[in-house]
Short mmCIF file of C-alpha atoms and ligand atoms in Angstrom, two decimals:
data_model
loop_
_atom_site.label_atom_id
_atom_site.label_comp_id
_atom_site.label_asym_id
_atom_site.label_seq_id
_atom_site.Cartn_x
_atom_site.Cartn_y
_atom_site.Cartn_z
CA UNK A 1 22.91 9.86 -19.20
CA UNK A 2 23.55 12.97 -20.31
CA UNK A 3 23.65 16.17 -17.87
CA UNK A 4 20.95 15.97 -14.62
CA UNK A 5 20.27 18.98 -13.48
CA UNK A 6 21.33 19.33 -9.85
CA UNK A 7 18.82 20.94 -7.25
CA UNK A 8 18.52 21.52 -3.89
CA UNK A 9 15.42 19.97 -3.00
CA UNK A 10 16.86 16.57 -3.39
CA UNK A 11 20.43 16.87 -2.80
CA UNK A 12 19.05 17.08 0.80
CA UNK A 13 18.55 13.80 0.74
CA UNK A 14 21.96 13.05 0.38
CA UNK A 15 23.84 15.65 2.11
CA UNK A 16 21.16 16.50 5.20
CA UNK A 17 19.58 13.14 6.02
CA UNK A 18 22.49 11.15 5.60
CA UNK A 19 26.17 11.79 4.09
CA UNK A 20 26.87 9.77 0.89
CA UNK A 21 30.03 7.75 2.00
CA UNK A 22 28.34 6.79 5.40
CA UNK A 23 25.18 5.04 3.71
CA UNK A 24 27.07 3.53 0.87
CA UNK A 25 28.19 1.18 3.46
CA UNK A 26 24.74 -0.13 3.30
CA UNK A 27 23.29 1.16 0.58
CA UNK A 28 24.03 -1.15 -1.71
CA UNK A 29 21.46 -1.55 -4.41
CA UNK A 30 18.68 -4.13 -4.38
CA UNK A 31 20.30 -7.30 -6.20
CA UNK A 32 20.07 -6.51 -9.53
CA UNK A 33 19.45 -9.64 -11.03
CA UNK A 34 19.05 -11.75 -7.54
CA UNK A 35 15.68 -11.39 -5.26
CA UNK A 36 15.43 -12.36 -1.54
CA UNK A 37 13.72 -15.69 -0.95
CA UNK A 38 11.48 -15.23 2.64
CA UNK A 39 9.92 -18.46 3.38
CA UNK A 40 6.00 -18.85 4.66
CA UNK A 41 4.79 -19.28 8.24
CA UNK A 42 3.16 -22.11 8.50
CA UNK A 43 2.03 -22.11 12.58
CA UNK A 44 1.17 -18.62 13.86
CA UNK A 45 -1.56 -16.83 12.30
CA UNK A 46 -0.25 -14.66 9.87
CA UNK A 47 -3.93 -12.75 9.45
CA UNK A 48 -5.54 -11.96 6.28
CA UNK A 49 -4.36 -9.63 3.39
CA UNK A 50 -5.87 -6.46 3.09
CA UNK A 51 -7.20 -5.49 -0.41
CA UNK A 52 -8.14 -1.69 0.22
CA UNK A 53 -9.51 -1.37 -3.92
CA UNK A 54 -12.65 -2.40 -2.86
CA UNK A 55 -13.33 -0.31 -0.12
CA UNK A 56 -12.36 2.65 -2.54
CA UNK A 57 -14.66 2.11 -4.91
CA UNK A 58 -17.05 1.78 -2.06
CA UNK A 59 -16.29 5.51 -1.28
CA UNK A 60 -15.18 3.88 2.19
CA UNK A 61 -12.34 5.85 2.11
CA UNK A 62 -11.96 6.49 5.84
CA UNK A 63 -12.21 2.77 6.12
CA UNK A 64 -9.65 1.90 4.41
CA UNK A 65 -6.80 4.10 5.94
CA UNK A 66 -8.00 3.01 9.31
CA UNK A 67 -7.79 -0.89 8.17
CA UNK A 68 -4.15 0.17 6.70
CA UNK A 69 -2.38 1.23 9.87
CA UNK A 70 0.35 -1.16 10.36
CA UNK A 71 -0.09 -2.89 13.59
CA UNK A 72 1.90 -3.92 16.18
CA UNK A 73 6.00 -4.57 15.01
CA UNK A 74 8.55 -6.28 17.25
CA UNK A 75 10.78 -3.69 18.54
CA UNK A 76 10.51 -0.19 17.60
CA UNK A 77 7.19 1.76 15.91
CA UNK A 78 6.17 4.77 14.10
CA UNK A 79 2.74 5.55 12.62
CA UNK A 80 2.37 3.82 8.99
CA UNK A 81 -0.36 2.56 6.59
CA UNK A 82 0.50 -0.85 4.16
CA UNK A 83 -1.68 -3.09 2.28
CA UNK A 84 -2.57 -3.82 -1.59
CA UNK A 85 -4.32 -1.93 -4.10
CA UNK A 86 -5.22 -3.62 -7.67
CA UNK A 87 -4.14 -2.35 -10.24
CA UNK A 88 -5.61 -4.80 -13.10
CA UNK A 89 -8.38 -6.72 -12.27
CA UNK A 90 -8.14 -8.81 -15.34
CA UNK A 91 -4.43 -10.16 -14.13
CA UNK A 92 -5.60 -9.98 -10.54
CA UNK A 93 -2.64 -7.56 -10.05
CA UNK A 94 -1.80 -6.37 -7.07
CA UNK A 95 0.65 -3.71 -6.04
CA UNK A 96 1.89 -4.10 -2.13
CA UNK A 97 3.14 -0.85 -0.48
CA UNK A 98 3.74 0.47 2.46
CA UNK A 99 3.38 4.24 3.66
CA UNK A 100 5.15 6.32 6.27
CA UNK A 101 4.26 10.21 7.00
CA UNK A 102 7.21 12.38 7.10
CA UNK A 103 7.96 12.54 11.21
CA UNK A 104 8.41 16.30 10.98
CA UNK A 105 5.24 18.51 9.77
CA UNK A 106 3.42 15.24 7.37
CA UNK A 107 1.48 17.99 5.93
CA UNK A 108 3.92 19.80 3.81
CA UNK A 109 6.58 17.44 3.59
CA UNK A 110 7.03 16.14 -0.23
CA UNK A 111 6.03 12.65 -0.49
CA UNK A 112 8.90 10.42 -2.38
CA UNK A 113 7.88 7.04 -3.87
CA UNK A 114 10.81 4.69 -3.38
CA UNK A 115 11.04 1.74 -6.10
CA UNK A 116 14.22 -0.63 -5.68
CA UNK A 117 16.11 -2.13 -8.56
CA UNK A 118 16.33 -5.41 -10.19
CA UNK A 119 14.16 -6.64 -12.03
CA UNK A 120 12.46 -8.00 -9.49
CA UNK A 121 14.19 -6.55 -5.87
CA UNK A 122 11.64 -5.36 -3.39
CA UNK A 123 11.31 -2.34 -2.10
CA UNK A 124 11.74 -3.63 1.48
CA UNK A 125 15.43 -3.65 0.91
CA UNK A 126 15.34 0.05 0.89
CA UNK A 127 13.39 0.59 3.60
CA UNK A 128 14.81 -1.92 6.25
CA UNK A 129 18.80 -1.60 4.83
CA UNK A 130 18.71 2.00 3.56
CA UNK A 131 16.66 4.85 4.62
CA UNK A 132 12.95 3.64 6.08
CA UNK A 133 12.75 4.40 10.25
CA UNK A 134 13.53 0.93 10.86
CA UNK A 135 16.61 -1.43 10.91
CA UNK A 136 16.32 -5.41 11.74
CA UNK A 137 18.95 -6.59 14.28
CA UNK A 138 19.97 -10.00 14.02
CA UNK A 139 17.33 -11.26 16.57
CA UNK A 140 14.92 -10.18 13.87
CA UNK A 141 13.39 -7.00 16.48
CA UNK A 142 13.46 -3.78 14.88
CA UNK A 143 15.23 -0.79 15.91
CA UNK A 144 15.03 2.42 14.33
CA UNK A 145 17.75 4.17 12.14
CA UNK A 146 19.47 7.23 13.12
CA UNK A 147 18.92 9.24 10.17
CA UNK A 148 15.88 7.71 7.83
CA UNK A 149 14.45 9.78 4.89
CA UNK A 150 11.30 9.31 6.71
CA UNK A 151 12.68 12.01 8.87
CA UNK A 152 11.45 14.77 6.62
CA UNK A 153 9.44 13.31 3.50
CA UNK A 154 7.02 10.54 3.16
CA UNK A 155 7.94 7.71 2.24
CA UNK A 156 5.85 5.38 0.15
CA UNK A 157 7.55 2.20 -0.48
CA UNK A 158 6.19 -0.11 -3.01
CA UNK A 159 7.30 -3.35 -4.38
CA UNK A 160 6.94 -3.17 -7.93
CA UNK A 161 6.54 -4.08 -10.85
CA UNK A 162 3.89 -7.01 -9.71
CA UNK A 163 5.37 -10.22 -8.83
CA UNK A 164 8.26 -8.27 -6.86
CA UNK A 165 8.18 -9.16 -3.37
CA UNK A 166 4.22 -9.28 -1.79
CA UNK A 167 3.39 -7.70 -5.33
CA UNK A 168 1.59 -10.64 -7.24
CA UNK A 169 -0.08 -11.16 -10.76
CA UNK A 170 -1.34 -14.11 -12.71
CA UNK A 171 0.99 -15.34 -15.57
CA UNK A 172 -0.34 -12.93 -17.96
CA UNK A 173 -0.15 -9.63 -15.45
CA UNK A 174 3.82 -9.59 -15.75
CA UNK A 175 5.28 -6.10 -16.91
CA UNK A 176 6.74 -6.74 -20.03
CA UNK A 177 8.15 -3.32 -21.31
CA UNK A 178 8.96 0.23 -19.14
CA UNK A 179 5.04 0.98 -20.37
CA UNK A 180 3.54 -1.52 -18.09
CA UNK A 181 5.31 -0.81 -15.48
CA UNK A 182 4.29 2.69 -15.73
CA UNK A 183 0.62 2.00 -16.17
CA UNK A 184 0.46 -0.48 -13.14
CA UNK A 185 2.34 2.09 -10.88
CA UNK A 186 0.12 5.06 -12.34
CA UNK A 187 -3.03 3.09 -10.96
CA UNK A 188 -1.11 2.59 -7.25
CA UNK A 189 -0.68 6.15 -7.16
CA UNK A 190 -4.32 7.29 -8.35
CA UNK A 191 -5.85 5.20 -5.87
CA UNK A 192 -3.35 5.94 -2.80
CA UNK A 193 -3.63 9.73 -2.85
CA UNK A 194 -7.53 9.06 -3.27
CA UNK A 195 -7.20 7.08 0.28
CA UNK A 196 -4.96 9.40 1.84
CA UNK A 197 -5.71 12.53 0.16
CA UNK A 198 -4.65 15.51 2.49
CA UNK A 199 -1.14 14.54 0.82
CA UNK A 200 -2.16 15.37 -2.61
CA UNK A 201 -1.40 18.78 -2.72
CA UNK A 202 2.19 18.11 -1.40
CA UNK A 203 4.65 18.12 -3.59
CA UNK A 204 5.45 14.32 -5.07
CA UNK A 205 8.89 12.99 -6.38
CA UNK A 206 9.22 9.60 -7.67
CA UNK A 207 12.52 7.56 -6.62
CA UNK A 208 14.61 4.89 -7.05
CA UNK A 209 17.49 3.25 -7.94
CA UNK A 210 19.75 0.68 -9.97
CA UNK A 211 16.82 -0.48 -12.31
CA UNK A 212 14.70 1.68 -11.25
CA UNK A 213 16.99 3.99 -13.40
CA UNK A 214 14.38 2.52 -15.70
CA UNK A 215 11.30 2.72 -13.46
CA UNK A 216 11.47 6.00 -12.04
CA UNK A 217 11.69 7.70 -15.60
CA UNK A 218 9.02 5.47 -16.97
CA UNK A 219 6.40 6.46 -14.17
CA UNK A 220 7.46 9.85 -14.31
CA UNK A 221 6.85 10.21 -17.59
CA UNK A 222 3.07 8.07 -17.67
CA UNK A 223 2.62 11.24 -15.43
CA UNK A 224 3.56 13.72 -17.21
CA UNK A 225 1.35 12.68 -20.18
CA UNK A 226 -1.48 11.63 -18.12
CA UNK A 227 -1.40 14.60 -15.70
CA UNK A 228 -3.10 16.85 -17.70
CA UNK A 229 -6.18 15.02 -18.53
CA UNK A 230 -6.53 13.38 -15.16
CA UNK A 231 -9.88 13.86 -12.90
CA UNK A 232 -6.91 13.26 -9.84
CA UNK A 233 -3.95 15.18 -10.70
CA UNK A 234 -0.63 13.90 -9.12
CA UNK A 235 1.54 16.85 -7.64
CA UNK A 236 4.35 16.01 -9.27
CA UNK A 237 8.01 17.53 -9.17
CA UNK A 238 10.56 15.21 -10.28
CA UNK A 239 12.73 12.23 -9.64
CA UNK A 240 15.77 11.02 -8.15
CA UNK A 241 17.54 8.13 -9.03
CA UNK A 242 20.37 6.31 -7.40
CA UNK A 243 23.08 4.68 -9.43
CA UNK A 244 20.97 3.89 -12.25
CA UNK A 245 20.90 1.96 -15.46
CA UNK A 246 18.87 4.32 -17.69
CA UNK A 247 21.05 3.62 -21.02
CA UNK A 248 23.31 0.62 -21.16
CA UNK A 249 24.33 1.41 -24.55
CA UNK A 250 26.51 4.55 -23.44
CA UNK A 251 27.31 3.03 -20.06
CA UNK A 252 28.68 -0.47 -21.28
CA UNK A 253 31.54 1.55 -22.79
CA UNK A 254 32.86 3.37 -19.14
CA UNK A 255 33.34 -0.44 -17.20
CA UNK A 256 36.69 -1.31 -18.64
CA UNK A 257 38.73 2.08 -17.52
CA UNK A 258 36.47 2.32 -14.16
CA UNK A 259 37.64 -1.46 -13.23
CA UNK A 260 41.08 -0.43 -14.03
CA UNK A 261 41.49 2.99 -13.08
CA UNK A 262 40.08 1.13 -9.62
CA UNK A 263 42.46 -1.62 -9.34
CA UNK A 264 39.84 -4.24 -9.91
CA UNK A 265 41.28 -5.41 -13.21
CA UNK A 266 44.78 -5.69 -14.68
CA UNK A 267 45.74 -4.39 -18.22
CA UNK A 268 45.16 -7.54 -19.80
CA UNK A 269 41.87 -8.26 -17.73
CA UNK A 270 40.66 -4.48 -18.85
CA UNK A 271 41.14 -5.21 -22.60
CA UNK A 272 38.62 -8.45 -21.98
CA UNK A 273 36.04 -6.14 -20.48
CA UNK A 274 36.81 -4.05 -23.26
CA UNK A 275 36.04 -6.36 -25.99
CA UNK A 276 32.75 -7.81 -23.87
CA UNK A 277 30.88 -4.55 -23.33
CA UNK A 278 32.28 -3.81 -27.24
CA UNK A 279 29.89 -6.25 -28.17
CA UNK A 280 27.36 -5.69 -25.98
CA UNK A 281 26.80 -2.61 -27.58
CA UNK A 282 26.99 -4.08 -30.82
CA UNK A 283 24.28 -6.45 -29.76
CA UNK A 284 22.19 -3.46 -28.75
CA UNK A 285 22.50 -1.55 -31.95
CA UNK A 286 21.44 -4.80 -33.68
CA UNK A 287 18.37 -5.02 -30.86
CA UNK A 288 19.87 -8.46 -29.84
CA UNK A 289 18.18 -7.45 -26.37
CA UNK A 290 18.74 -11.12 -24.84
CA UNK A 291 22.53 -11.55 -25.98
CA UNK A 292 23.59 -7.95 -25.35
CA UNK A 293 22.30 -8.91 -22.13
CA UNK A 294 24.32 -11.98 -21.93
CA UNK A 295 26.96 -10.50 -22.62
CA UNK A 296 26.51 -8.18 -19.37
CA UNK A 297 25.71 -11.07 -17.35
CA UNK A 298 28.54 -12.95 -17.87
CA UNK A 299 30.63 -10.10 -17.57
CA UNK A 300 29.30 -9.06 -13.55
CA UNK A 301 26.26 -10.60 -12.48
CA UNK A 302 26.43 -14.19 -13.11
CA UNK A 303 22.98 -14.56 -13.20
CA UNK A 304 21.87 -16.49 -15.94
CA UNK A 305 24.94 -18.08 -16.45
CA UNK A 306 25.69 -21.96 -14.59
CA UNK A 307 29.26 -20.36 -14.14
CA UNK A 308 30.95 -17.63 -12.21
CA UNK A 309 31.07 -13.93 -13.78
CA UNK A 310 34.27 -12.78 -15.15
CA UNK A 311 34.07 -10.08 -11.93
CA UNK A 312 33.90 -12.87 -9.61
CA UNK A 313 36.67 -14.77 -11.42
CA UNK A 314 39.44 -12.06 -11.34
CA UNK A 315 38.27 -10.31 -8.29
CA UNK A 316 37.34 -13.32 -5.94
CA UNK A 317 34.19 -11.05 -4.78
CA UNK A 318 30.42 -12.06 -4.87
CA UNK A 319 29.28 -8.36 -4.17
CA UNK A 320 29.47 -5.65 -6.63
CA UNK A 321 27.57 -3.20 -5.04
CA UNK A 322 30.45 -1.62 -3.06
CA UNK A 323 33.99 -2.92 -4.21
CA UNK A 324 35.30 -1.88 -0.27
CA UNK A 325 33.76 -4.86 0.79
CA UNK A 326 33.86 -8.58 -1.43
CA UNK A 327 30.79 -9.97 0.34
CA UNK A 328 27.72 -8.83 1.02
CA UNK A 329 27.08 -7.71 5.08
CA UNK A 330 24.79 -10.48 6.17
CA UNK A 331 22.63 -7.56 8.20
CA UNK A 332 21.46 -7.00 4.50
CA UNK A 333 19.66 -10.18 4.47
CA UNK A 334 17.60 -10.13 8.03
CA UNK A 335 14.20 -8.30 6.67
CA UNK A 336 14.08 -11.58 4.87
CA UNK A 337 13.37 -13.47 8.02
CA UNK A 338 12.12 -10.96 9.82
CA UNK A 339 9.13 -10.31 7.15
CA UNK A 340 7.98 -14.57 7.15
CA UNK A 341 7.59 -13.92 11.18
CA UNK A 342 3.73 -14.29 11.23
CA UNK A 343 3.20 -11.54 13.47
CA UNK A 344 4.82 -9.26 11.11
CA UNK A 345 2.79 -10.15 8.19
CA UNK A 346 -0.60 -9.85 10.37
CA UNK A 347 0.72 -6.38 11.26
CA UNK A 348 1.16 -5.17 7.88
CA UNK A 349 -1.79 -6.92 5.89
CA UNK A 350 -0.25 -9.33 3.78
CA UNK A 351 -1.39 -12.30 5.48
CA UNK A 352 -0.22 -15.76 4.17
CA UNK A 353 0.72 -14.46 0.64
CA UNK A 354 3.97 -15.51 -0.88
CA UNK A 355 6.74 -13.23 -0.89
CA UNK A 356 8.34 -13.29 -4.29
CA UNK A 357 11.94 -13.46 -5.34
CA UNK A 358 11.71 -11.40 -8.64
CA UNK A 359 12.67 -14.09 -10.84
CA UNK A 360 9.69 -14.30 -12.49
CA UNK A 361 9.57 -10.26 -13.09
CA UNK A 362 13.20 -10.79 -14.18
CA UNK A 363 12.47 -13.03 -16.88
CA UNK A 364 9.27 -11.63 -17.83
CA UNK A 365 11.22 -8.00 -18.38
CA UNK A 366 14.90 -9.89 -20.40
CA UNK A 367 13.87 -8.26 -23.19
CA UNK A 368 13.51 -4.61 -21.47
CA UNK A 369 17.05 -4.69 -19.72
CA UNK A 370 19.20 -3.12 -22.02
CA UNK A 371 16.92 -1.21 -23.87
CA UNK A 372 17.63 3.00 -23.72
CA UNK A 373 14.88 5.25 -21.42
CA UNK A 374 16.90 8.12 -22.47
CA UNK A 375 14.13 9.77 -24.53
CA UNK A 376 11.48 9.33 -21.51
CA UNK A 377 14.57 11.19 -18.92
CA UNK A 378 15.09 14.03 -21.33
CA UNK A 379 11.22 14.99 -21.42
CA UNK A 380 11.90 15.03 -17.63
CA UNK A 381 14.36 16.95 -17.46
CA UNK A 382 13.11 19.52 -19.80
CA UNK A 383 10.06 19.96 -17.22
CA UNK A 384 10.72 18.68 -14.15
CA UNK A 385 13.38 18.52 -11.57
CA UNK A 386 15.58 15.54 -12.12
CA UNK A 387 18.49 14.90 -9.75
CA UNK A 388 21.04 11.74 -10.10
CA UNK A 389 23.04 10.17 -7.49
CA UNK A 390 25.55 7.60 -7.04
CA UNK A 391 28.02 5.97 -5.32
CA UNK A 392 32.02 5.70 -6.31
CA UNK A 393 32.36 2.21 -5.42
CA UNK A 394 29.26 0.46 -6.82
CA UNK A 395 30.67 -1.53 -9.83
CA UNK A 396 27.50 -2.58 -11.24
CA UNK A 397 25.94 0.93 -12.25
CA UNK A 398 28.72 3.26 -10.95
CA UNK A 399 29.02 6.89 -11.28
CA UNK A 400 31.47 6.93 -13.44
CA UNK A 401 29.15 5.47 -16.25
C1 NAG B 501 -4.10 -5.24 -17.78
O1 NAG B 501 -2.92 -5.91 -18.23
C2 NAG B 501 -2.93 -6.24 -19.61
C3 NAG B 501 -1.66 -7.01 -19.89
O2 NAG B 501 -0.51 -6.27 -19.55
C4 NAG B 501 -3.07 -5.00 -20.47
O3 NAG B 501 -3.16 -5.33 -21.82
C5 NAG B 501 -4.31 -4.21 -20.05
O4 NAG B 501 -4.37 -2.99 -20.75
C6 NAG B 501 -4.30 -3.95 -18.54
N1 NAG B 501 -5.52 -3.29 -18.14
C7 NAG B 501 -5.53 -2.16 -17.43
C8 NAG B 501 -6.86 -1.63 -17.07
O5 NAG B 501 -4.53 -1.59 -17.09
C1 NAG B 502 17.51 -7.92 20.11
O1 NAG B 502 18.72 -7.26 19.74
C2 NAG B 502 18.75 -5.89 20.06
C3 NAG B 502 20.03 -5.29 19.45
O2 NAG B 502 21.12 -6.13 19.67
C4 NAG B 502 18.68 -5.71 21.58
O3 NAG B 502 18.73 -4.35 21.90
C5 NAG B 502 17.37 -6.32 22.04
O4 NAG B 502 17.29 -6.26 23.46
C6 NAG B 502 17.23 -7.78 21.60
N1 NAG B 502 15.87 -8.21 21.91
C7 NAG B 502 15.59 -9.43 22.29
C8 NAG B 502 14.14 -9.71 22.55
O5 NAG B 502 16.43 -10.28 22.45
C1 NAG B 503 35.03 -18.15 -14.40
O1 NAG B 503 35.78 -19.30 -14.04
C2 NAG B 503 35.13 -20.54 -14.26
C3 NAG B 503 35.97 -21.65 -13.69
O2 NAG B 503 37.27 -21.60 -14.18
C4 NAG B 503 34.87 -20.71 -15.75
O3 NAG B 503 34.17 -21.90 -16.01
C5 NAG B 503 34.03 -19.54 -16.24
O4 NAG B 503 33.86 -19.61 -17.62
C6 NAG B 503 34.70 -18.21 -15.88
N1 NAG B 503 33.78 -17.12 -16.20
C7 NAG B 503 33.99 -16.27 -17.21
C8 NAG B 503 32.93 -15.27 -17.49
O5 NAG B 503 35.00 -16.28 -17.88
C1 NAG B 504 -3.52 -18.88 2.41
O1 NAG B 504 -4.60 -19.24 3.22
C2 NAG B 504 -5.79 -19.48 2.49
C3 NAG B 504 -6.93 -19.66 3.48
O2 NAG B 504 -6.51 -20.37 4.59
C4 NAG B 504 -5.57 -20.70 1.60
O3 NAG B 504 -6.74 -20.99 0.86
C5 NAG B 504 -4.43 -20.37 0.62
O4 NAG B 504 -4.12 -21.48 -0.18
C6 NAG B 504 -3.19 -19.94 1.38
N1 NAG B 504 -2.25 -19.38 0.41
C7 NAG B 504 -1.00 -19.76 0.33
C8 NAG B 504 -0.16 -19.07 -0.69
O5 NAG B 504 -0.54 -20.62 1.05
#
């Protein structure tokens, strides 16, 4: 990944909002090849979706941030904005997010865009299980988190690319390459800083991790070559991203000694992972995007396979995120739940729309996994402020890599 250069700005969100090793308890990524299923209500009135494109275009800008503010929740509240803005009209694509001013002085705080992995995780995850204002308890009431980033930046959360969570496109509207995405997310942000445009000026970082390794470099950069031209110029100053796949070519090669030098793997064990990521990389050089893919797959995710990975096999774990614990904390899974409770989706504007697993973004993006953003990351870094973070014990992009 070559060297990130380290600033202050954004190790803050590390060090001052909350210490490393305490969130990497829960901070494991969004699944990276495994979405959250959230089933529909069926007898409350879930209330409409709110399309606020329309009333832009209107020049009913006022309206719209008045219909955004997020109703009543269960629990606990703060003061935030959520709905959908279109982002292709010809694909009916629609990018959900959901917006929360900085608690401490909104008007000069930077505003980070959050963007969770996958392909396909939703951007909920981060919010509810790693730094929004609120946490679901098990009685699916919200409470709200000790330290959130929320605390000093705004956060906008989106689920993206469309398809991802209460993101949705027609069959044609999928992302299909890191260009896409970029596009579709460079149309969310156009038309939210045109609705809530006193945060314009503020500085603006785009975040993310896992595969948004890939995501956060790809919208930085339709920035940076849009900015100049653009009739609504994005105040943009960098990215941060989280344990993040950004070139699988180098990073295949560092699994084998991290599994070992962990404990994870015995000798014999290590020269298997060897040999697999070996030809993963082989399979990238040859642009065999699908099989070096495979190859990965098969090796930690098990997602595309009918059988177990080989991680799973030797290590008799399901979670890779954080090899401290072998299963997944089922407090990870209650937004699920607590986002089909048709009050909920009345209070946030997404009415009786389906909540998406990612598969179908997965598949429609197979072809994108392994490929390199390295060339996109270096123009960032030559002109903007790129910071990268991760955490020791997440196998499946760790910082070792
Ligand atoms: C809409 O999506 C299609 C398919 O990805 C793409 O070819 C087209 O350029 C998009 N249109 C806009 C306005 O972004
Ligand atoms: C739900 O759980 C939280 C945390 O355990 C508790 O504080 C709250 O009183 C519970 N609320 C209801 C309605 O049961
Ligand atoms: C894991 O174990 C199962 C059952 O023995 C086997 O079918 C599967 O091939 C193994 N996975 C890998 C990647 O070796
Ligand atoms: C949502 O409700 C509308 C109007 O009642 C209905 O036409 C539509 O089919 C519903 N959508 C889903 C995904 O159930």
């Amino acid at each position: 990944m070559g060297k990130p250069r380290i600033l202050l700005a954004l190790f803050a969100l590390c060090v001052i909002l909350e210490p490393c090793y305490s969130y990497g308890q829960y901070r494991s990524l969004r699944r990276m090849f495994q979405g959250l299923k959230a089933s529909m209500p069926s007898e409350a009135d879930p209330g409409k979706p709110l399309f606020l494109t329309p009333y832009l275009k209107a020049g009913e800008v006022e309206k719209a941030r008045e219909l955004s503010l997020v109703g009543p929740l269960p629990g606990a509240n703060v003061k935030s904005y959520s709905g959908y803005l279109t982002v292709n009209e010809t694909h009916n694509s629609n990018l959900f997010f959901w917006f929360f001013p900085a608690q401490v002085q909104p008007e000069s705080a930077p505003v980070l865009l959050w963007l969770q992995g996958g392909p396909g995780g939703t951007s909920m995850f981060g919010l509810f299980v790693e730094h929004g204002p609120y946490v679901v308890n098990q009685n699916l009431t919200l409470a709200v988190r000790k330290f959130p980033w929320t605390s000093k930046y705004s956060m906008l959360y989106i689920d993206n690319p469309v398809g991802t969570g209460f993101s949705f496109t027609d069959e044609k509207g999928y992302a299909r390459n890191e260009d896409d995405v970029g596009r579709d997310l460079y149309s969310a942000l156009i038309q939210f800083f045109q609705i809530f445009y006193e945060y314009q000026k503020n500085d603006f970082y785009a975040t993310g991790e896992s595969y948004a390794g890939k995501y956060v470099p790809a919208i930085g950069y339709y920035i940076h070559i849009h900015n100049p031209a653009a009739k609504i110029k994005l105040n943009f100053k960098g990215v941060a991203i989280g344990d993040g796949l950004c070139d699988p070519e180098v990073m295949l090669g560092g699994y084998a000694e991290f599994m070992y030098q962990s404990g994870l793997v015995d000798e014999k064990q290590k020269q298997y992972v060897q040999q697999q990521t070996a030809l993963g990389v082989i399979y990238i050089q040859k642009k065999k995007w699908i099989e070096a893919f495979d190859v990965f797959d098969s090796l930690l995710n098990g997602d595309r396979t009918s059988y177990s990975s080989f991680y799973q096999n030797v290590t008799g774990c399901t979670n890779y995120f954080n090899f401290l614990q072998c299963q997944e904390p089922p407090d990870q899974e209650y937004f699920g739940k607590f986002l089909s409770l048709p009050e909920v989706r009345k209070a946030i504007h997404v009415g009786n729309l389906t909540f998406h697993d990612g598969s179908e973004v997965e598949k429609h993006l197979l072809e994108d996994v392994m490929k390199t953003i390295k060339p996109w990351l270096a123009v960032l870094m030559d002109n903007y402020r790129v910071r990268s973070f991760a955490l020791q014990g997440d196998i499946l992009v760790s910082a070792s890599l």
